[in-house]
JSON list of N, CA and C in Angstrom, two decimals:
[
{"chain": "V", "resi": 1, "resn": "UNK", "atom": "N", "xyz": [0.86, -1.18, 0.00]},
{"chain": "V", "resi": 1, "resn": "UNK", "atom": "CA", "xyz": [0.00, 0.00, 0.00]},
{"chain": "V", "resi": 1, "resn": "UNK", "atom": "C", "xyz": [0.90, 1.23, 0.00]},
{"chain": "V", "resi": 2, "resn": "UNK", "atom": "N", "xyz": [0.55, 2.18, -0.82]},
{"chain": "V", "resi": 2, "resn": "UNK", "atom": "CA", "xyz": [1.38, 3.38, -0.94]},
{"chain": "V", "resi": 2, "resn": "UNK", "atom": "C", "xyz": [1.19, 4.30, 0.26]},
{"chain": "V", "resi": 3, "resn": "UNK", "atom": "N", "xyz": [2.20, 5.13, 0.49]},
{"chain": "V", "resi": 3, "resn": "UNK", "atom": "CA", "xyz": [2.16, 6.10, 1.59]},
{"chain": "V", "resi": 3, "resn": "UNK", "atom": "C", "xyz": [0.95, 7.02, 1.47]},
{"chain": "V", "resi": 4, "resn": "UNK", "atom": "N", "xyz": [0.61, 7.39, 0.24]},
{"chain": "V", "resi": 4, "resn": "UNK", "atom": "CA", "xyz": [-0.50, 8.33, 0.05]},
{"chain": "V", "resi": 4, "resn": "UNK", "atom": "C", "xyz": [-1.82, 7.77, 0.56]},
{"chain": "V", "resi": 5, "resn": "UNK", "atom": "N", "xyz": [-2.00, 6.47, 0.47]},
{"chain": "V", "resi": 5, "resn": "UNK", "atom": "CA", "xyz": [-3.24, 5.87, 0.99]},
{"chain": "V", "resi": 5, "resn": "UNK", "atom": "C", "xyz": [-3.31, 5.99, 2.51]},
{"chain": "V", "resi": 6, "resn": "UNK", "atom": "N", "xyz": [-2.16, 5.86, 3.17]},
{"chain": "V", "resi": 6, "resn": "UNK", "atom": "CA", "xyz": [-2.15, 6.02, 4.62]},
{"chain": "V", "resi": 6, "resn": "UNK", "atom": "C", "xyz": [-2.44, 7.47, 5.00]},
{"chain": "V", "resi": 7, "resn": "UNK", "atom": "N", "xyz": [-1.90, 8.39, 4.23]},
{"chain": "V", "resi": 7, "resn": "UNK", "atom": "CA", "xyz": [-2.15, 9.82, 4.49]},
{"chain": "V", "resi": 7, "resn": "UNK", "atom": "C", "xyz": [-3.64, 10.12, 4.32]},
{"chain": "V", "resi": 8, "resn": "UNK", "atom": "N", "xyz": [-4.24, 9.64, 3.26]},
{"chain": "V", "resi": 8, "resn": "UNK", "atom": "CA", "xyz": [-5.67, 9.85, 3.01]},
{"chain": "V", "resi": 8, "resn": "UNK", "atom": "C", "xyz": [-6.49, 9.24, 4.15]},
{"chain": "V", "resi": 9, "resn": "UNK", "atom": "N", "xyz": [-6.14, 8.04, 4.57]},
{"chain": "V", "resi": 9, "resn": "UNK", "atom": "CA", "xyz": [-6.85, 7.38, 5.67]},
{"chain": "V", "resi": 9, "resn": "UNK", "atom": "C", "xyz": [-6.71, 8.18, 6.95]},
{"chain": "V", "resi": 10, "resn": "UNK", "atom": "N", "xyz": [-5.51, 8.69, 7.21]},
{"chain": "V", "resi": 10, "resn": "UNK", "atom": "CA", "xyz": [-5.30, 9.48, 8.43]},
{"chain": "V", "resi": 10, "resn": "UNK", "atom": "C", "xyz": [-6.13, 10.75, 8.42]},
{"chain": "V", "resi": 11, "resn": "UNK", "atom": "N", "xyz": [-6.23, 11.41, 7.29]},
{"chain": "V", "resi": 11, "resn": "UNK", "atom": "CA", "xyz": [-7.04, 12.63, 7.19]},
{"chain": "V", "resi": 11, "resn": "UNK", "atom": "C", "xyz": [-8.50, 12.29, 7.49]},
{"chain": "V", "resi": 12, "resn": "UNK", "atom": "N", "xyz": [-8.99, 11.25, 6.90]},
{"chain": "V", "resi": 12, "resn": "UNK", "atom": "CA", "xyz": [-10.38, 10.82, 7.11]},
{"chain": "V", "resi": 12, "resn": "UNK", "atom": "C", "xyz": [-10.65, 10.50, 8.58]},
{"chain": "V", "resi": 13, "resn": "UNK", "atom": "N", "xyz": [-9.81, 9.64, 9.16]},
{"chain": "V", "resi": 13, "resn": "UNK", "atom": "CA", "xyz": [-10.02, 9.23, 10.54]},
{"chain": "V", "resi": 13, "resn": "UNK", "atom": "C", "xyz": [-9.78, 10.39, 11.52]},
{"chain": "V", "resi": 14, "resn": "UNK", "atom": "N", "xyz": [-8.86, 11.27, 11.18]},
{"chain": "V", "resi": 14, "resn": "UNK", "atom": "CA", "xyz": [-8.62, 12.45, 12.03]},
{"chain": "V", "resi": 14, "resn": "UNK", "atom": "C", "xyz": [-9.84, 13.35, 12.08]},
{"chain": "V", "resi": 15, "resn": "UNK", "atom": "N", "xyz": [-10.52, 13.50, 10.96]},
{"chain": "V", "resi": 15, "resn": "UNK", "atom": "CA", "xyz": [-11.73, 14.33, 10.93]},
{"chain": "V", "resi": 15, "resn": "UNK", "atom": "C", "xyz": [-12.80, 13.74, 11.83]},
{"chain": "V", "resi": 16, "resn": "UNK", "atom": "N", "xyz": [-12.98, 12.45, 11.77]},
{"chain": "V", "resi": 16, "resn": "UNK", "atom": "CA", "xyz": [-13.98, 11.79, 12.62]},
{"chain": "V", "resi": 16, "resn": "UNK", "atom": "C", "xyz": [-13.61, 12.00, 14.09]},
{"chain": "V", "resi": 17, "resn": "UNK", "atom": "N", "xyz": [-12.37, 11.72, 14.42]},
{"chain": "V", "resi": 17, "resn": "UNK", "atom": "CA", "xyz": [-11.94, 11.81, 15.81]},
{"chain": "V", "resi": 17, "resn": "UNK", "atom": "C", "xyz": [-12.03, 13.25, 16.33]},
{"chain": "V", "resi": 18, "resn": "UNK", "atom": "N", "xyz": [-11.62, 14.21, 15.52]},
{"chain": "V", "resi": 18, "resn": "UNK", "atom": "CA", "xyz": [-11.61, 15.61, 15.94]},
{"chain": "V", "resi": 18, "resn": "UNK", "atom": "C", "xyz": [-13.02, 16.17, 16.09]},
{"chain": "V", "resi": 19, "resn": "UNK", "atom": "N", "xyz": [-13.87, 15.88, 15.14]},
{"chain": "V", "resi": 19, "resn": "UNK", "atom": "CA", "xyz": [-15.23, 16.44, 15.17]},
{"chain": "V", "resi": 19, "resn": "UNK", "atom": "C", "xyz": [-16.15, 15.73, 16.15]},
{"chain": "V", "resi": 20, "resn": "UNK", "atom": "N", "xyz": [-15.92, 14.44, 16.34]},
{"chain": "V", "resi": 20, "resn": "UNK", "atom": "CA", "xyz": [-16.82, 13.64, 17.17]},
{"chain": "V", "resi": 20, "resn": "UNK", "atom": "C", "xyz": [-16.04, 12.76, 18.15]},
{"chain": "V", "resi": 21, "resn": "UNK", "atom": "N", "xyz": [-15.31, 13.36, 19.11]},
{"chain": "V", "resi": 21, "resn": "UNK", "atom": "CA", "xyz": [-14.46, 12.56, 20.00]},
{"chain": "V", "resi": 21, "resn": "UNK", "atom": "C", "xyz": [-15.23, 11.61, 20.93]},
{"chain": "V", "resi": 22, "resn": "UNK", "atom": "N", "xyz": [-16.51, 11.82, 21.08]},
{"chain": "V", "resi": 22, "resn": "UNK", "atom": "CA", "xyz": [-17.31, 10.93, 21.94]},
{"chain": "V", "resi": 22, "resn": "UNK", "atom": "C", "xyz": [-18.21, 10.00, 21.12]},
{"chain": "V", "resi": 23, "resn": "UNK", "atom": "N", "xyz": [-18.09, 10.03, 19.83]},
{"chain": "V", "resi": 23, "resn": "UNK", "atom": "CA", "xyz": [-18.88, 9.16, 18.97]},
{"chain": "V", "resi": 23, "resn": "UNK", "atom": "C", "xyz": [-18.37, 7.72, 19.07]},
{"chain": "V", "resi": 24, "resn": "UNK", "atom": "N", "xyz": [-19.22, 6.80, 18.71]},
{"chain": "V", "resi": 24, "resn": "UNK", "atom": "CA", "xyz": [-18.83, 5.39, 18.80]},
{"chain": "V", "resi": 24, "resn": "UNK", "atom": "C", "xyz": [-17.67, 5.03, 17.86]},
{"chain": "V", "resi": 25, "resn": "UNK", "atom": "N", "xyz": [-17.47, 5.81, 16.81]},
{"chain": "V", "resi": 25, "resn": "UNK", "atom": "CA", "xyz": [-16.38, 5.54, 15.88]},
{"chain": "V", "resi": 25, "resn": "UNK", "atom": "C", "xyz": [-15.06, 6.19, 16.30]},
{"chain": "V", "resi": 26, "resn": "UNK", "atom": "N", "xyz": [-15.07, 7.03, 17.31]},
{"chain": "V", "resi": 26, "resn": "UNK", "atom": "CA", "xyz": [-13.86, 7.74, 17.71]},
{"chain": "V", "resi": 26, "resn": "UNK", "atom": "C", "xyz": [-12.73, 6.80, 18.15]},
{"chain": "V", "resi": 27, "resn": "UNK", "atom": "N", "xyz": [-12.98, 5.82, 19.01]},
{"chain": "V", "resi": 27, "resn": "UNK", "atom": "CA", "xyz": [-11.86, 4.95, 19.41]},
{"chain": "V", "resi": 27, "resn": "UNK", "atom": "C", "xyz": [-11.25, 4.18, 18.23]},
{"chain": "V", "resi": 28, "resn": "UNK", "atom": "N", "xyz": [-12.09, 3.67, 17.35]},
{"chain": "V", "resi": 28, "resn": "UNK", "atom": "CA", "xyz": [-11.53, 2.93, 16.22]},
{"chain": "V", "resi": 28, "resn": "UNK", "atom": "C", "xyz": [-10.83, 3.88, 15.25]},
{"chain": "V", "resi": 29, "resn": "UNK", "atom": "N", "xyz": [-11.32, 5.10, 15.12]},
{"chain": "V", "resi": 29, "resn": "UNK", "atom": "CA", "xyz": [-10.64, 6.07, 14.26]},
{"chain": "V", "resi": 29, "resn": "UNK", "atom": "C", "xyz": [-9.24, 6.36, 14.78]},
{"chain": "V", "resi": 30, "resn": "UNK", "atom": "N", "xyz": [-9.13, 6.58, 16.08]},
{"chain": "V", "resi": 30, "resn": "UNK", "atom": "CA", "xyz": [-7.82, 6.84, 16.67]},
{"chain": "V", "resi": 30, "resn": "UNK", "atom": "C", "xyz": [-6.91, 5.63, 16.56]},
{"chain": "V", "resi": 31, "resn": "UNK", "atom": "N", "xyz": [-7.46, 4.44, 16.71]},
{"chain": "V", "resi": 31, "resn": "UNK", "atom": "CA", "xyz": [-6.67, 3.22, 16.56]},
{"chain": "V", "resi": 31, "resn": "UNK", "atom": "C", "xyz": [-6.15, 3.10, 15.12]},
{"chain": "V", "resi": 32, "resn": "UNK", "atom": "N", "xyz": [-6.98, 3.39, 14.15]},
{"chain": "V", "resi": 32, "resn": "UNK", "atom": "CA", "xyz": [-6.55, 3.35, 12.75]},
{"chain": "V", "resi": 32, "resn": "UNK", "atom": "C", "xyz": [-5.51, 4.42, 12.44]},
{"chain": "V", "resi": 33, "resn": "UNK", "atom": "N", "xyz": [-5.62, 5.58, 13.10]},
{"chain": "V", "resi": 33, "resn": "UNK", "atom": "CA", "xyz": [-4.60, 6.62, 12.94]},
{"chain": "V", "resi": 33, "resn": "UNK", "atom": "C", "xyz": [-3.26, 6.07, 13.42]},
{"chain": "V", "resi": 34, "resn": "UNK", "atom": "N", "xyz": [-3.27, 5.44, 14.58]},
{"chain": "V", "resi": 34, "resn": "UNK", "atom": "CA", "xyz": [-2.04, 4.84, 15.11]},
{"chain": "V", "resi": 34, "resn": "UNK", "atom": "C", "xyz": [-1.46, 3.79, 14.18]},
{"chain": "V", "resi": 35, "resn": "UNK", "atom": "N", "xyz": [-2.31, 2.95, 13.65]},
{"chain": "V", "resi": 35, "resn": "UNK", "atom": "CA", "xyz": [-1.83, 1.91, 12.74]},
{"chain": "V", "resi": 35, "resn": "UNK", "atom": "C", "xyz": [-1.29, 2.51, 11.44]},
{"chain": "V", "resi": 36, "resn": "UNK", "atom": "N", "xyz": [-1.92, 3.55, 10.96]},
{"chain": "V", "resi": 36, "resn": "UNK", "atom": "CA", "xyz": [-1.44, 4.21, 9.74]},
{"chain": "V", "resi": 36, "resn": "UNK", "atom": "C", "xyz": [-0.08, 4.85, 9.99]},
{"chain": "V", "resi": 37, "resn": "UNK", "atom": "N", "xyz": [0.06, 5.52, 11.13]},
{"chain": "V", "resi": 37, "resn": "UNK", "atom": "CA", "xyz": [1.34, 6.12, 11.47]},
{"chain": "V", "resi": 37, "resn": "UNK", "atom": "C", "xyz": [2.43, 5.06, 11.56]},
{"chain": "V", "resi": 38, "resn": "UNK", "atom": "N", "xyz": [2.10, 3.94, 12.14]},
{"chain": "V", "resi": 38, "resn": "UNK", "atom": "CA", "xyz": [3.08, 2.85, 12.26]},
{"chain": "V", "resi": 38, "resn": "UNK", "atom": "C", "xyz": [3.50, 2.36, 10.88]},
{"chain": "V", "resi": 39, "resn": "UNK", "atom": "N", "xyz": [2.55, 2.18, 9.98]},
{"chain": "V", "resi": 39, "resn": "UNK", "atom": "CA", "xyz": [2.86, 1.71, 8.63]},
{"chain": "V", "resi": 39, "resn": "UNK", "atom": "C", "xyz": [3.72, 2.72, 7.87]},
{"chain": "V", "resi": 40, "resn": "UNK", "atom": "N", "xyz": [3.59, 4.00, 8.26]},
{"chain": "V", "resi": 40, "resn": "UNK", "atom": "CA", "xyz": [4.38, 5.06, 7.61]},
{"chain": "V", "resi": 40, "resn": "UNK", "atom": "C", "xyz": [5.76, 5.20, 8.26]},
{"chain": "V", "resi": 41, "resn": "UNK", "atom": "N", "xyz": [6.03, 4.38, 9.27]},
{"chain": "V", "resi": 41, "resn": "UNK", "atom": "CA", "xyz": [7.33, 4.42, 9.93]},
{"chain": "V", "resi": 41, "resn": "UNK", "atom": "C", "xyz": [7.43, 5.46, 11.03]},
{"chain": "V", "resi": 42, "resn": "UNK", "atom": "N", "xyz": [6.32, 6.04, 11.42]},
{"chain": "V", "resi": 42, "resn": "UNK", "atom": "CA", "xyz": [6.30, 7.06, 12.48]},
{"chain": "V", "resi": 42, "resn": "UNK", "atom": "C", "xyz": [5.94, 6.39, 13.80]},
{"chain": "V", "resi": 43, "resn": "UNK", "atom": "N", "xyz": [6.90, 5.64, 14.31]},
{"chain": "V", "resi": 43, "resn": "UNK", "atom": "CA", "xyz": [6.67, 4.79, 15.48]},
{"chain": "V", "resi": 43, "resn": "UNK", "atom": "C", "xyz": [6.29, 5.58, 16.73]},
{"chain": "V", "resi": 44, "resn": "UNK", "atom": "N", "xyz": [6.98, 6.69, 16.99]},
{"chain": "V", "resi": 44, "resn": "UNK", "atom": "CA", "xyz": [6.69, 7.47, 18.20]},
{"chain": "V", "resi": 44, "resn": "UNK", "atom": "C", "xyz": [5.29, 8.06, 18.16]},
{"chain": "V", "resi": 45, "resn": "UNK", "atom": "N", "xyz": [4.92, 8.59, 17.01]},
{"chain": "V", "resi": 45, "resn": "UNK", "atom": "CA", "xyz": [3.57, 9.16, 16.87]},
{"chain": "V", "resi": 45, "resn": "UNK", "atom": "C", "xyz": [2.51, 8.08, 16.98]},
{"chain": "V", "resi": 46, "resn": "UNK", "atom": "N", "xyz": [2.80, 6.92, 16.42]},
{"chain": "V", "resi": 46, "resn": "UNK", "atom": "CA", "xyz": [1.86, 5.79, 16.52]},
{"chain": "V", "resi": 46, "resn": "UNK", "atom": "C", "xyz": [1.68, 5.40, 17.98]},
{"chain": "V", "resi": 47, "resn": "UNK", "atom": "N", "xyz": [2.77, 5.33, 18.71]},
{"chain": "V", "resi": 47, "resn": "UNK", "atom": "CA", "xyz": [2.70, 4.98, 20.13]},
{"chain": "V", "resi": 47, "resn": "UNK", "atom": "C", "xyz": [1.83, 5.97, 20.89]},
{"chain": "V", "resi": 48, "resn": "UNK", "atom": "N", "xyz": [1.98, 7.26, 20.58]},
{"chain": "V", "resi": 48, "resn": "UNK", "atom": "CA", "xyz": [1.15, 8.28, 21.23]},
{"chain": "V", "resi": 48, "resn": "UNK", "atom": "C", "xyz": [-0.32, 8.07, 20.94]},
{"chain": "V", "resi": 49, "resn": "UNK", "atom": "N", "xyz": [-0.65, 7.74, 19.71]},
{"chain": "V", "resi": 49, "resn": "UNK", "atom": "CA", "xyz": [-2.04, 7.50, 19.33]},
{"chain": "V", "resi": 49, "resn": "UNK", "atom": "C", "xyz": [-2.59, 6.28, 20.08]},
{"chain": "V", "resi": 50, "resn": "UNK", "atom": "N", "xyz": [-1.80, 5.21, 20.16]},
{"chain": "V", "resi": 50, "resn": "UNK", "atom": "CA", "xyz": [-2.25, 4.01, 20.88]},
{"chain": "V", "resi": 50, "resn": "UNK", "atom": "C", "xyz": [-2.45, 4.32, 22.36]},
{"chain": "V", "resi": 51, "resn": "UNK", "atom": "N", "xyz": [-1.55, 5.10, 22.94]},
{"chain": "V", "resi": 51, "resn": "UNK", "atom": "CA", "xyz": [-1.68, 5.45, 24.35]},
{"chain": "V", "resi": 51, "resn": "UNK", "atom": "C", "xyz": [-2.93, 6.30, 24.59]},
{"chain": "V", "resi": 52, "resn": "UNK", "atom": "N", "xyz": [-3.24, 7.17, 23.66]},
{"chain": "V", "resi": 52, "resn": "UNK", "atom": "CA", "xyz": [-4.44, 8.01, 23.80]},
{"chain": "V", "resi": 52, "resn": "UNK", "atom": "C", "xyz": [-5.70, 7.14, 23.74]},
{"chain": "V", "resi": 53, "resn": "UNK", "atom": "N", "xyz": [-5.72, 6.15, 22.88]},
{"chain": "V", "resi": 53, "resn": "UNK", "atom": "CA", "xyz": [-6.86, 5.22, 22.84]},
{"chain": "V", "resi": 53, "resn": "UNK", "atom": "C", "xyz": [-7.03, 4.57, 24.20]},
{"chain": "V", "resi": 54, "resn": "UNK", "atom": "N", "xyz": [-5.93, 4.10, 24.76]},
{"chain": "V", "resi": 54, "resn": "UNK", "atom": "CA", "xyz": [-5.98, 3.41, 26.05]},
{"chain": "V", "resi": 54, "resn": "UNK", "atom": "C", "xyz": [-6.45, 4.35, 27.15]},
{"chain": "V", "resi": 55, "resn": "UNK", "atom": "N", "xyz": [-5.95, 5.56, 27.16]},
{"chain": "V", "resi": 55, "resn": "UNK", "atom": "CA", "xyz": [-6.30, 6.53, 28.20]},
{"chain": "V", "resi": 55, "resn": "UNK", "atom": "C", "xyz": [-7.75, 7.02, 28.08]},
{"chain": "V", "resi": 56, "resn": "UNK", "atom": "N", "xyz": [-8.15, 7.36, 26.87]},
{"chain": "V", "resi": 56, "resn": "UNK", "atom": "CA", "xyz": [-9.46, 8.00, 26.67]},
{"chain": "V", "resi": 56, "resn": "UNK", "atom": "C", "xyz": [-10.62, 7.02, 26.54]},
{"chain": "V", "resi": 57, "resn": "UNK", "atom": "N", "xyz": [-10.32, 5.80, 26.13]},
{"chain": "V", "resi": 57, "resn": "UNK", "atom": "CA", "xyz": [-11.39, 4.81, 25.86]},
{"chain": "V", "resi": 57, "resn": "UNK", "atom": "C", "xyz": [-11.05, 3.49, 26.54]},
{"chain": "V", "resi": 58, "resn": "UNK", "atom": "N", "xyz": [-10.79, 3.56, 27.83]},
{"chain": "V", "resi": 58, "resn": "UNK", "atom": "CA", "xyz": [-10.27, 2.44, 28.63]},
{"chain": "V", "resi": 58, "resn": "UNK", "atom": "C", "xyz": [-11.01, 1.13, 28.46]},
{"chain": "V", "resi": 59, "resn": "UNK", "atom": "N", "xyz": [-12.30, 1.17, 28.48]},
{"chain": "V", "resi": 59, "resn": "UNK", "atom": "CA", "xyz": [-13.11, -0.05, 28.53]},
{"chain": "V", "resi": 59, "resn": "UNK", "atom": "C", "xyz": [-13.61, -0.50, 27.16]},
{"chain": "V", "resi": 60, "resn": "UNK", "atom": "N", "xyz": [-12.87, -0.19, 26.11]},
{"chain": "V", "resi": 60, "resn": "UNK", "atom": "CA", "xyz": [-13.32, -0.56, 24.77]},
{"chain": "V", "resi": 60, "resn": "UNK", "atom": "C", "xyz": [-12.43, -1.66, 24.19]},
{"chain": "V", "resi": 61, "resn": "UNK", "atom": "N", "xyz": [-12.96, -2.31, 23.17]},
{"chain": "V", "resi": 61, "resn": "UNK", "atom": "CA", "xyz": [-12.15, -3.32, 22.48]},
{"chain": "V", "resi": 61, "resn": "UNK", "atom": "C", "xyz": [-10.97, -2.66, 21.76]},
{"chain": "V", "resi": 62, "resn": "UNK", "atom": "N", "xyz": [-11.16, -1.38, 21.35]},
{"chain": "V", "resi": 62, "resn": "UNK", "atom": "CA", "xyz": [-10.08, -0.66, 20.69]},
{"chain": "V", "resi": 62, "resn": "UNK", "atom": "C", "xyz": [-8.91, -0.42, 21.66]},
{"chain": "V", "resi": 63, "resn": "UNK", "atom": "N", "xyz": [-9.22, -0.16, 22.92]},
{"chain": "V", "resi": 63, "resn": "UNK", "atom": "CA", "xyz": [-8.16, 0.01, 23.92]},
{"chain": "V", "resi": 63, "resn": "UNK", "atom": "C", "xyz": [-7.38, -1.29, 24.08]},
{"chain": "V", "resi": 64, "resn": "UNK", "atom": "N", "xyz": [-8.08, -2.41, 24.07]},
{"chain": "V", "resi": 64, "resn": "UNK", "atom": "CA", "xyz": [-7.40, -3.71, 24.15]},
{"chain": "V", "resi": 64, "resn": "UNK", "atom": "C", "xyz": [-6.51, -3.93, 22.94]},
{"chain": "V", "resi": 65, "resn": "UNK", "atom": "N", "xyz": [-7.00, -3.55, 21.76]},
{"chain": "V", "resi": 65, "resn": "UNK", "atom": "CA", "xyz": [-6.20, -3.68, 20.55]},
{"chain": "V", "resi": 65, "resn": "UNK", "atom": "C", "xyz": [-4.97, -2.76, 20.61]},
{"chain": "V", "resi": 66, "resn": "UNK", "atom": "N", "xyz": [-5.15, -1.54, 21.11]},
{"chain": "V", "resi": 66, "resn": "UNK", "atom": "CA", "xyz": [-4.05, -0.60, 21.23]},
{"chain": "V", "resi": 66, "resn": "UNK", "atom": "C", "xyz": [-2.98, -1.14, 22.17]},
{"chain": "V", "resi": 67, "resn": "UNK", "atom": "N", "xyz": [-3.39, -1.78, 23.24]},
{"chain": "V", "resi": 67, "resn": "UNK", "atom": "CA", "xyz": [-2.42, -2.39, 24.16]},
{"chain": "V", "resi": 67, "resn": "UNK", "atom": "C", "xyz": [-1.57, -3.42, 23.44]},
{"chain": "V", "resi": 68, "resn": "UNK", "atom": "N", "xyz": [-2.18, -4.19, 22.56]},
{"chain": "V", "resi": 68, "resn": "UNK", "atom": "CA", "xyz": [-1.45, -5.20, 21.80]},
{"chain": "V", "resi": 68, "resn": "UNK", "atom": "C", "xyz": [-0.45, -4.55, 20.83]},
{"chain": "V", "resi": 69, "resn": "UNK", "atom": "N", "xyz": [-0.80, -3.38, 20.32]},
{"chain": "V", "resi": 69, "resn": "UNK", "atom": "CA", "xyz": [0.07, -2.68, 19.36]},
{"chain": "V", "resi": 69, "resn": "UNK", "atom": "C", "xyz": [1.32, -2.14, 20.04]},
{"chain": "V", "resi": 70, "resn": "UNK", "atom": "N", "xyz": [1.20, -1.83, 21.33]},
{"chain": "V", "resi": 70, "resn": "UNK", "atom": "CA", "xyz": [2.37, -1.32, 22.06]},
{"chain": "V", "resi": 70, "resn": "UNK", "atom": "C", "xyz": [3.28, -2.47, 22.38]}
]
């Protein structure tokens, strides 16, 4: 997958997360942002995104997935 696809995905998921941080799609959007950053080689930024999922959405399946990514 090309880098541009990850950038497009990050823009899309960032909009969801920013506009609707309490929506049901927010935790998965942030998780996908982290995964996209990781695929782009931005390990530190990805780690921050995963940690934010864990902190902000503790009791979700996305938080469990983020823990596995760390």
